[in-house]
Short mmCIF file of C-alpha atoms and ligand atoms in Angstrom, two decimals:
data_model
loop_
_atom_site.label_atom_id
_atom_site.label_comp_id
_atom_site.label_asym_id
_atom_site.label_seq_id
_atom_site.Cartn_x
_atom_site.Cartn_y
_atom_site.Cartn_z
CA UNK A 7 114.22 229.39 92.82
CA UNK A 8 116.85 228.42 95.92
CA UNK A 9 116.11 229.59 98.69
CA UNK A 10 119.65 230.23 99.55
CA UNK A 11 119.37 232.97 102.95
CA UNK A 12 120.63 236.33 102.35
CA UNK A 13 122.84 238.90 104.52
CA UNK A 14 120.82 241.14 105.78
CA UNK A 15 121.11 244.61 106.52
CA UNK A 16 122.53 244.13 109.87
CA UNK A 17 124.79 247.63 109.23
CA UNK A 18 121.43 250.16 109.40
CA UNK A 19 119.39 247.54 111.81
CA UNK A 20 116.53 247.92 109.50
CA UNK A 21 114.15 245.00 109.13
CA UNK A 22 114.59 243.40 105.91
CA UNK A 23 113.75 239.71 104.27
CA UNK A 24 115.56 236.84 105.20
CA UNK A 25 116.00 234.48 101.74
CA UNK A 26 115.13 235.12 97.85
CA UNK A 27 112.15 233.28 98.05
CA UNK A 28 110.88 236.40 100.83
CA UNK A 29 111.65 238.47 98.17
CA UNK A 30 109.56 237.33 95.35
CA UNK A 31 106.27 236.31 96.87
CA UNK A 32 106.54 239.76 98.97
CA UNK A 33 106.98 241.35 94.97
CA UNK A 34 104.51 238.17 93.96
CA UNK A 35 102.07 239.17 96.08
CA UNK A 36 102.21 243.24 95.54
CA UNK A 37 101.45 242.26 91.61
CA UNK A 38 99.08 239.67 91.21
CA UNK A 39 96.38 241.15 92.20
CA UNK A 40 92.28 242.67 90.94
CA UNK A 41 94.09 243.51 87.92
CA UNK A 42 94.82 240.08 87.01
CA UNK A 43 91.58 238.42 88.17
CA UNK A 44 89.29 241.04 86.77
CA UNK A 45 90.79 242.94 83.66
CA UNK A 46 93.62 240.35 82.08
CA UNK A 47 91.56 237.97 80.54
CA UNK A 48 88.72 240.20 79.25
CA UNK A 49 91.15 242.79 77.50
CA UNK A 50 92.96 239.25 75.94
CA UNK A 51 89.53 238.38 74.73
CA UNK A 52 89.10 242.00 73.27
CA UNK A 53 91.96 242.64 72.32
CA UNK A 54 92.90 239.90 69.36
CA UNK A 55 93.96 236.66 72.18
CA UNK A 56 97.19 235.33 71.42
CA UNK A 57 97.85 238.22 69.74
CA UNK A 58 97.48 240.97 72.92
CA UNK A 59 99.45 238.44 74.90
CA UNK A 60 102.24 238.48 72.56
CA UNK A 61 102.58 242.42 73.04
CA UNK A 62 101.69 242.32 76.17
CA UNK A 63 104.28 240.29 77.48
CA UNK A 64 106.95 242.08 74.73
CA UNK A 65 105.89 245.08 76.83
CA UNK A 66 106.42 243.39 80.49
CA UNK A 67 109.92 242.29 79.48
CA UNK A 68 111.63 244.18 77.19
CA UNK A 69 110.10 248.18 78.52
CA UNK A 70 108.72 247.19 81.99
CA UNK A 71 111.42 245.47 83.38
CA UNK A 72 114.00 247.93 83.00
CA UNK A 73 111.49 250.43 85.10
CA UNK A 74 111.26 247.43 87.22
CA UNK A 75 115.30 247.52 87.54
CA UNK A 76 114.94 251.56 88.22
CA UNK A 77 113.02 251.23 91.13
CA UNK A 78 114.91 248.45 92.57
CA UNK A 79 118.03 250.00 92.15
CA UNK A 80 116.88 253.27 93.84
CA UNK A 81 115.23 251.12 96.54
CA UNK A 82 117.91 248.71 97.49
CA UNK A 83 120.93 251.81 96.87
CA UNK A 84 119.22 254.27 99.50
CA UNK A 85 117.66 251.38 101.77
CA UNK A 86 115.21 254.05 102.94
CA UNK A 87 111.92 254.69 102.08
CA UNK A 88 110.18 256.09 98.94
CA UNK A 89 110.83 260.00 100.71
CA UNK A 90 114.28 258.93 102.32
CA UNK A 91 115.69 257.80 99.18
CA UNK A 92 116.06 260.84 97.30
CA UNK A 93 117.97 262.88 100.60
CA UNK A 94 121.08 259.98 100.64
CA UNK A 95 120.98 259.74 96.46
CA UNK A 96 120.39 263.47 95.27
CA UNK A 97 121.11 265.03 98.21
CA UNK A 98 119.22 268.89 98.43
CA UNK A 99 117.82 267.93 94.86
CA UNK A 100 114.23 268.45 94.79
CA UNK A 101 114.05 264.22 93.60
CA UNK A 102 112.28 264.15 97.16
CA UNK A 103 109.19 264.86 95.23
CA UNK A 104 109.34 261.46 93.53
CA UNK A 105 108.75 260.09 97.12
CA UNK A 106 105.74 262.30 97.51
CA UNK A 107 103.98 261.34 94.76
CA UNK A 108 104.10 257.98 95.18
CA UNK A 109 102.39 258.32 98.69
CA UNK A 110 100.00 259.84 97.12
CA UNK A 111 100.04 256.61 94.40
CA UNK A 112 99.27 254.75 97.21
CA UNK A 113 97.41 255.81 98.87
CA UNK A 114 94.93 256.26 95.63
CA UNK A 115 95.11 252.45 95.17
CA UNK A 116 94.66 251.30 98.90
CA UNK A 117 91.86 253.91 99.10
CA UNK A 118 89.54 251.82 96.00
CA UNK A 119 91.29 248.40 96.98
CA UNK A 120 90.25 248.17 100.23
CA UNK A 121 87.40 249.69 99.92
CA UNK A 122 86.97 245.85 97.02
CA UNK A 123 89.10 244.11 99.69
CA UNK A 124 85.91 244.60 101.34
CA UNK A 125 83.80 243.07 98.89
CA UNK A 126 85.20 240.39 98.63
CA UNK A 127 85.29 239.35 102.17
CA UNK A 128 80.53 239.54 102.29
CA UNK A 129 80.90 237.61 99.48
CA UNK A 130 83.67 235.12 100.63
CA UNK A 131 81.12 235.06 103.85
CA UNK A 132 77.88 234.38 100.86
CA UNK A 133 80.23 231.40 99.51
CA UNK A 134 80.28 229.81 102.55
CA UNK A 135 76.71 229.63 103.49
CA UNK A 136 75.87 228.45 100.25
CA UNK A 137 73.94 232.16 98.98
CA UNK A 138 75.27 231.95 95.21
CA UNK A 139 73.40 227.81 95.05
CA UNK A 140 70.27 229.15 96.89
CA UNK A 141 68.84 232.31 95.41
CA UNK A 142 67.32 233.60 91.58
CA UNK A 143 69.20 234.51 89.60
CA UNK A 144 67.09 237.91 89.58
CA UNK A 145 68.56 237.97 92.73
CA UNK A 146 71.62 237.47 91.70
CA UNK A 147 71.39 240.40 89.40
CA UNK A 148 70.70 242.70 92.63
CA UNK A 149 71.97 241.06 95.33
CA UNK A 150 75.76 242.81 94.47
CA UNK A 151 74.08 246.60 93.20
CA UNK A 152 71.77 246.40 96.66
CA UNK A 153 75.77 245.32 98.71
CA UNK A 154 77.14 248.30 97.73
CA UNK A 155 74.59 250.73 97.43
CA UNK A 156 74.29 249.89 101.40
CA UNK A 157 75.50 252.17 103.69
CA UNK A 158 76.81 249.70 107.15
CA UNK A 159 77.69 246.60 105.32
CA UNK A 160 80.39 247.62 102.75
CA UNK A 161 81.76 249.84 105.68
CA UNK A 162 82.10 247.43 107.56
CA UNK A 163 84.14 244.64 105.86
CA UNK A 164 86.24 247.30 104.60
CA UNK A 165 87.35 248.19 107.94
CA UNK A 166 88.07 243.99 108.54
CA UNK A 167 89.98 244.19 105.68
CA UNK A 168 92.12 247.15 106.66
CA UNK A 169 93.13 244.94 110.05
CA UNK A 170 93.51 241.93 108.15
CA UNK A 171 95.84 244.25 106.04
CA UNK A 172 97.01 246.65 109.12
CA UNK A 173 97.99 243.14 111.52
CA UNK A 174 100.31 242.27 108.78
CA UNK A 175 102.24 245.63 108.85
CA UNK A 176 102.51 245.86 112.12
CA UNK A 177 104.27 242.33 112.50
CA UNK A 178 106.83 244.26 110.05
CA UNK A 179 108.80 242.95 106.96
CA UNK A 180 109.96 239.59 108.22
CA UNK A 181 107.47 238.53 110.79
CA UNK A 182 104.47 240.26 108.59
CA UNK A 183 105.25 240.91 105.19
CA UNK A 184 107.61 237.85 104.21
CA UNK A 185 105.79 235.46 107.54
CA UNK A 186 102.58 235.62 105.44
CA UNK A 187 103.52 236.35 101.51
CA UNK A 188 105.64 233.03 102.01
CA UNK A 189 102.43 231.50 102.81
CA UNK A 190 99.45 232.66 100.71
CA UNK A 191 101.31 233.01 96.98
CA UNK A 192 102.05 229.16 96.55
CA UNK A 193 98.44 228.34 97.96
CA UNK A 194 97.32 231.40 95.76
CA UNK A 195 98.50 229.26 92.54
CA UNK A 196 97.38 225.97 93.76
CA UNK A 197 93.90 227.28 93.81
CA UNK A 198 93.74 229.43 90.91
CA UNK A 199 94.91 226.57 89.30
CA UNK A 200 92.17 223.64 90.74
CA UNK A 201 89.88 226.82 89.64
CA UNK A 202 91.37 227.22 85.62
CA UNK A 203 91.70 222.76 85.38
CA UNK A 204 87.82 222.94 86.27
CA UNK A 205 86.51 225.59 83.70
CA UNK A 206 88.27 224.28 80.55
CA UNK A 207 86.92 220.57 81.70
CA UNK A 208 83.43 222.05 81.16
CA UNK A 209 81.46 220.78 78.84
CA UNK A 210 81.52 224.05 75.75
CA UNK A 211 84.51 225.38 77.19
CA UNK A 212 86.29 225.30 73.89
CA UNK A 213 84.94 228.17 72.80
CA UNK A 214 86.31 230.52 75.80
CA UNK A 215 89.73 229.49 75.14
CA UNK A 216 89.58 230.43 71.42
CA UNK A 217 88.67 233.71 72.64
CA UNK A 218 91.51 234.00 74.99
CA UNK A 219 93.96 231.71 72.83
CA UNK A 220 92.94 232.36 69.03
CA UNK A 221 95.74 234.55 67.81
CA UNK A 222 94.06 237.77 65.81
CA UNK A 223 96.37 240.11 64.15
CA UNK A 224 93.58 242.32 62.56
CA UNK A 225 91.94 243.26 65.82
CA UNK A 226 95.44 245.32 67.93
CA UNK A 227 95.20 249.23 67.04
CA UNK A 228 96.70 252.59 68.64
CA UNK A 229 94.83 251.22 71.27
CA UNK A 230 95.41 248.04 71.89
CA UNK A 231 99.26 248.81 72.65
CA UNK A 232 98.29 251.69 75.59
CA UNK A 233 95.98 249.37 76.79
CA UNK A 234 98.83 246.18 77.05
CA UNK A 235 100.68 249.06 78.41
CA UNK A 236 98.51 249.96 81.08
CA UNK A 237 97.63 246.86 81.81
CA UNK A 238 101.35 245.63 82.20
CA UNK A 239 102.41 249.13 84.49
CA UNK A 240 99.61 248.11 86.75
CA UNK A 241 100.16 244.88 87.22
CA UNK A 242 103.25 244.40 88.16
CA UNK A 243 102.70 247.03 90.50
CA UNK A 244 105.10 250.16 88.73
CA UNK A 245 105.05 254.05 89.68
CA UNK A 246 103.03 253.04 93.27
CA UNK A 247 106.70 252.98 95.39
CA UNK A 248 105.75 249.26 95.76
CA UNK A 249 108.70 248.07 94.15
CA UNK A 250 111.25 250.95 96.06
CA UNK A 251 110.05 250.50 98.99
CA UNK A 252 110.43 246.39 99.29
CA UNK A 253 113.69 246.78 97.73
CA UNK A 254 115.20 248.51 101.12
CA UNK A 255 114.85 245.64 102.28
CA UNK A 256 117.12 243.34 100.35
CA UNK A 257 120.46 242.33 100.83
CA UNK A 258 123.14 243.56 98.36
CA UNK A 259 123.61 239.69 97.72
CA UNK A 260 120.76 239.49 95.63
CA UNK A 261 120.32 239.42 91.93
CA UNK A 262 118.54 242.48 90.69
CA UNK A 263 117.42 241.29 87.08
CA UNK A 264 116.67 237.81 88.01
CA UNK A 265 114.21 238.55 90.69
CA UNK A 266 112.91 241.66 89.50
CA UNK A 267 111.75 238.95 85.45
CA UNK A 268 110.87 236.44 88.04
CA UNK A 269 108.39 238.49 89.01
CA UNK A 270 107.59 239.29 86.31
CA UNK A 271 107.19 235.63 85.02
CA UNK A 272 104.95 234.48 88.29
CA UNK A 273 103.05 237.52 87.44
CA UNK A 274 102.46 237.03 83.94
CA UNK A 275 101.76 233.13 84.16
CA UNK A 276 98.90 234.39 87.03
CA UNK A 277 97.58 236.93 84.91
CA UNK A 278 97.36 233.99 81.85
CA UNK A 279 95.62 230.60 84.22
CA UNK A 280 93.17 233.36 85.71
CA UNK A 281 92.10 234.07 81.90
CA UNK A 282 92.20 229.68 82.20
CA UNK A 283 90.01 230.34 84.91
CA UNK A 284 87.55 232.44 84.18
CA UNK A 285 86.68 232.80 80.52
CA UNK A 286 85.84 229.08 79.29
CA UNK A 287 83.00 229.18 82.09
CA UNK A 288 81.34 232.34 81.03
CA UNK A 289 81.18 230.92 77.47
CA UNK A 290 79.92 227.65 78.71
CA UNK A 291 77.64 229.32 80.60
CA UNK A 292 76.74 231.33 77.65
CA UNK A 293 77.46 234.57 78.97
CA UNK A 294 79.11 237.29 77.81
CA UNK A 295 82.56 237.82 78.65
CA UNK A 296 82.22 241.40 80.54
CA UNK A 297 85.32 242.98 83.21
CA UNK A 298 85.63 244.92 86.86
CA UNK A 299 83.48 244.19 89.52
CA UNK A 300 80.72 243.33 87.28
CA UNK A 301 82.29 239.83 85.63
CA UNK A 302 83.75 239.31 89.61
CA UNK A 303 81.14 239.77 92.28
CA UNK A 304 77.75 239.18 88.66
CA UNK A 305 78.31 236.84 86.27
CA UNK A 306 80.35 235.02 88.61
CA UNK A 307 77.50 233.86 90.99
CA UNK A 308 75.73 233.10 88.22
CA UNK A 309 78.68 230.95 86.69
CA UNK A 310 78.75 228.94 89.94
CA UNK A 311 75.40 228.74 90.76
CA UNK A 312 74.69 226.21 87.90
CA UNK A 313 77.67 224.21 88.30
CA UNK A 314 78.48 221.20 89.16
CA UNK A 315 80.35 221.31 92.75
CA UNK A 316 80.07 225.35 91.73
CA UNK A 317 79.52 226.41 95.86
CA UNK A 318 82.90 225.21 96.96
CA UNK A 319 83.95 226.62 93.22
CA UNK A 320 82.90 229.50 94.94
CA UNK A 321 84.32 229.94 98.17
CA UNK A 322 88.25 229.08 96.62
CA UNK A 323 87.27 231.71 93.88
CA UNK A 324 86.57 234.25 96.36
CA UNK A 325 89.06 233.28 98.99
CA UNK A 326 91.44 234.06 95.71
CA UNK A 327 90.39 236.87 95.12
CA UNK A 328 90.87 238.01 99.15
CA UNK A 329 94.32 236.33 98.83
CA UNK A 330 95.22 238.31 96.06
CA UNK A 331 93.64 241.60 97.54
CA UNK A 332 95.49 241.31 100.65
CA UNK A 333 98.81 240.80 99.76
CA UNK A 334 98.31 244.22 97.44
CA UNK A 335 97.16 246.36 99.83
CA UNK A 336 99.79 245.14 101.94
CA UNK A 337 102.59 246.26 99.98
CA UNK A 338 100.45 249.74 99.38
CA UNK A 339 100.69 249.79 103.47
CA UNK A 340 103.93 249.61 103.66
CA UNK A 341 104.86 252.52 101.29
CA UNK A 342 103.17 254.78 103.26
CA UNK A 343 104.37 253.24 107.30
CA UNK A 344 107.70 253.28 106.02
CA UNK A 345 107.66 257.09 104.99
CA UNK A 346 105.83 257.55 107.76
CA UNK A 347 107.93 255.89 110.18
CA UNK A 348 111.54 257.02 108.52
CA UNK A 349 110.79 260.69 107.67
CA UNK A 350 108.34 261.21 110.91
CA UNK A 351 110.17 258.65 113.75
CA UNK A 352 107.42 256.71 114.82
CA UNK A 353 107.45 253.78 115.81
CA UNK A 354 106.07 250.99 113.67
CA UNK A 355 102.88 250.73 115.41
CA UNK A 356 101.98 254.08 115.28
CA UNK A 357 103.15 254.79 111.49
CA UNK A 358 100.87 251.63 111.12
CA UNK A 359 97.49 253.10 113.09
CA UNK A 360 97.92 257.22 112.07
CA UNK A 361 98.45 254.79 107.92
CA UNK A 362 95.31 252.88 108.48
CA UNK A 363 93.78 255.69 109.37
CA UNK A 364 93.93 257.43 106.75
CA UNK A 365 92.88 254.58 104.36
CA UNK A 366 90.03 254.20 107.11
CA UNK A 367 89.07 257.93 106.05
CA UNK A 368 89.28 257.96 102.18
CA UNK A 369 87.83 253.97 101.79
CA UNK A 370 84.76 254.90 103.41
CA UNK A 371 84.31 258.09 100.47
CA UNK A 372 85.55 255.79 98.32
CA UNK A 373 82.55 252.80 99.65
CA UNK A 374 79.81 255.33 100.55
CA UNK A 375 80.23 257.21 96.80
CA UNK A 376 78.98 253.74 95.60
CA UNK A 377 75.43 254.73 98.10
CA UNK A 378 74.59 257.40 99.80
CA UNK A 379 77.61 260.20 98.43
CA UNK A 380 76.48 259.23 94.64
CA UNK A 381 75.41 262.23 93.85
CA UNK A 382 78.91 263.83 95.41
CA UNK A 383 81.44 264.33 92.96
CA UNK A 384 84.57 265.77 91.85
CA UNK A 385 86.03 266.64 88.28
CA UNK A 386 82.13 264.68 87.38
CA UNK A 387 83.19 261.46 89.57
CA UNK A 388 82.89 259.79 92.39
CA UNK A 389 85.37 259.51 95.21
CA UNK A 390 85.66 255.50 93.78
CA UNK A 391 86.00 256.28 90.89
CA UNK A 392 88.29 259.95 91.67
CA UNK A 393 90.87 257.38 92.89
CA UNK A 394 91.01 254.98 90.40
CA UNK A 395 91.26 257.32 87.83
CA UNK A 396 93.70 259.18 89.79
CA UNK A 397 96.30 256.37 90.18
CA UNK A 398 95.55 254.74 86.76
CA UNK A 399 95.81 257.58 84.33
CA UNK A 400 98.45 260.65 86.50
CA UNK A 401 99.96 258.26 89.56
CA UNK A 402 101.47 255.85 88.11
CA UNK A 403 102.17 256.95 85.10
CA UNK A 404 104.03 260.17 86.44
CA UNK A 405 106.04 258.25 89.09
CA UNK A 406 107.16 255.81 86.17
CA UNK A 407 108.62 258.24 84.30
CA UNK A 408 110.26 260.61 87.32
CA UNK A 409 111.61 256.81 88.25
CA UNK A 410 113.35 256.84 84.75
CA UNK A 411 115.28 260.17 84.19
CA UNK A 412 115.96 259.95 87.69
CA UNK A 413 117.84 256.72 87.07
CA UNK A 414 118.15 257.66 83.53
CA UNK A 415 120.22 260.97 84.41
CA UNK A 416 120.85 261.67 87.22
CA UNK A 417 122.22 258.42 88.86
CA UNK A 418 123.96 258.39 85.59
CA UNK A 419 125.48 255.06 84.24
CA UNK A 420 127.92 253.82 86.53
CA UNK A 421 125.90 254.12 89.63
CA UNK A 422 123.89 251.83 87.86
CA UNK A 423 125.31 249.71 86.85
CA UNK A 424 127.67 249.18 89.85
CA UNK A 425 124.08 247.96 91.73
CA UNK A 426 123.12 245.32 88.77
CA UNK A 427 126.14 243.44 89.04
CA UNK A 428 126.14 243.92 93.31
CA UNK A 429 129.55 246.09 92.61
CA UNK A 430 130.66 243.70 89.85
CA UNK A 431 130.67 241.34 91.74
CA UNK A 432 127.65 239.59 89.37
CA UNK A 433 128.67 238.49 85.95
CA UNK A 434 126.01 240.09 83.31
CA UNK A 435 126.48 240.05 79.15
CA UNK A 436 127.63 243.86 78.75
CA UNK A 437 124.90 244.24 75.94
CA UNK A 438 122.42 243.29 77.99
CA UNK A 439 123.45 245.99 80.66
CA UNK A 440 124.10 248.70 78.24
CA UNK A 441 121.45 247.91 76.93
CA UNK A 442 118.80 247.81 79.85
CA UNK A 443 120.80 250.83 80.63
CA UNK A 444 119.76 252.76 76.94
CA UNK A 445 115.61 251.53 77.92
CA UNK A 446 116.12 253.50 81.15
CA UNK A 447 117.33 256.52 79.36
CA UNK A 448 115.51 256.93 76.19
CA UNK A 449 112.83 253.90 75.38
CA UNK A 450 111.25 254.58 79.51
CA UNK A 451 111.32 257.60 79.42
CA UNK A 452 109.95 258.51 75.78
CA UNK A 453 106.67 255.58 75.63
CA UNK A 454 105.17 257.07 78.78
CA UNK A 455 105.07 259.91 77.10
CA UNK A 456 103.58 259.01 74.90
CA UNK A 457 101.17 256.77 76.77
CA UNK A 458 100.60 260.12 79.07
CA UNK A 459 99.31 262.34 76.27
CA UNK A 460 97.86 259.77 74.39
CA UNK A 461 96.35 257.57 77.16
N1 LIG B 13 99.30 245.38 90.66
C1 LIG B 13 97.89 244.91 91.37
C2 LIG B 13 96.85 244.40 90.34
O1 LIG B 13 97.40 243.80 90.02
C3 LIG B 13 97.51 246.26 91.21
C4 LIG B 13 98.36 247.48 91.97
C5 LIG B 13 98.77 248.54 91.40
C6 LIG B 13 99.49 248.26 93.16
N2 LIG B 13 99.82 249.19 91.53
C7 LIG B 13 100.26 248.77 92.79
C8 LIG B 13 99.84 247.22 93.93
C9 LIG B 13 101.47 249.11 93.77
C10 LIG B 13 100.16 247.07 95.30
C11 LIG B 13 101.11 248.28 95.25
O2 LIG B 13 95.52 244.05 91.04
#
């Protein structure tokens, strides 16, 4: 990966990334998150091991990459926020709705993401003070439930997490997002590798490795396909305006195809290493694997408590969780900030303050819905679950669908080719560009519709 300098988009005077590496780490930072750590390893194990990984990779590279290019094309061509982009590319049309949906999508995700980000700070603090190794197992069972349902502590950490996010975003693209993700992403990879090495060399790790990698195609059902596709969407951060927003700060000389492919490779590699870090250890200690908050905040602390050097590894792990959540939440806040800043002519600082204040409120609702507000239900769901379900089941897929429809049918082939090849200066094989356009136009919308109907 060359760290060549790209030309900044000086004409528009907009802030921008300064290097290819900067774009890559920012995109990978958005993609690598809770999805890789607490969902992917479990999905793999339960759905046929290597068989699932194979299907997942096919979906990522055949179907999701063209959707990523589509978001990239909209963002980079317009050099605008998710709403403004459509005013430039389709003036006078109603396509701006895609931008509004993207902002809402980002809003729903960050509302629960920042709460979990707060939890990871609390658990990092517990790890640093060796709380897991001191208490009894029964303690560890109730520790998480007691913590999330308490009224004050999770709120305080949520605010701290939002503050950290806001501080990075306030500094802008070059001096904030690029600078900090450049420091955090290599560290993140390094740390997960350390944990994976420890985990696979534990006695009894073999069963976990078998669980993850033994191919079993008999477990592959239609539901497996739906899970693989849903996970690919969520993990690559598709359908929420992040790629569009980041792409709007990317130079016209950058190679969209290469950049998206590298992001997908980084995200998938991280997910597989995370699997190796978590599952072998879970099996080595004879605990049954689970997913989500239970896996990360209950099962893993129990394992760290028993493992040689577990106290130190716990610190590393919760630091990973915090950074993974932070680099994703930065990208989510930027979607909203870019929108407020450009559409309402605000200063960046004002936009960050207003954006974060909105998340402060929605995040508090999500956080309190684990305790005092647990009886308040909308459509039968607590606030936390509502934000999660609304984003995963509705906004991400709807935005993804509208994006490919826009690029495939409204923007049209000539524009897509022009943007993919940087106005003809990049030589891409004809079969490749033709196939990509065909997927954007027909295959992707059809597949997303199938997920929406059956998912
Ligand atoms: N990709 C993130 C993860 O795997 C979650 C996510 C989905 C996301 N859409 C996003 C993060 C948009 C940032 C921006 O956990």
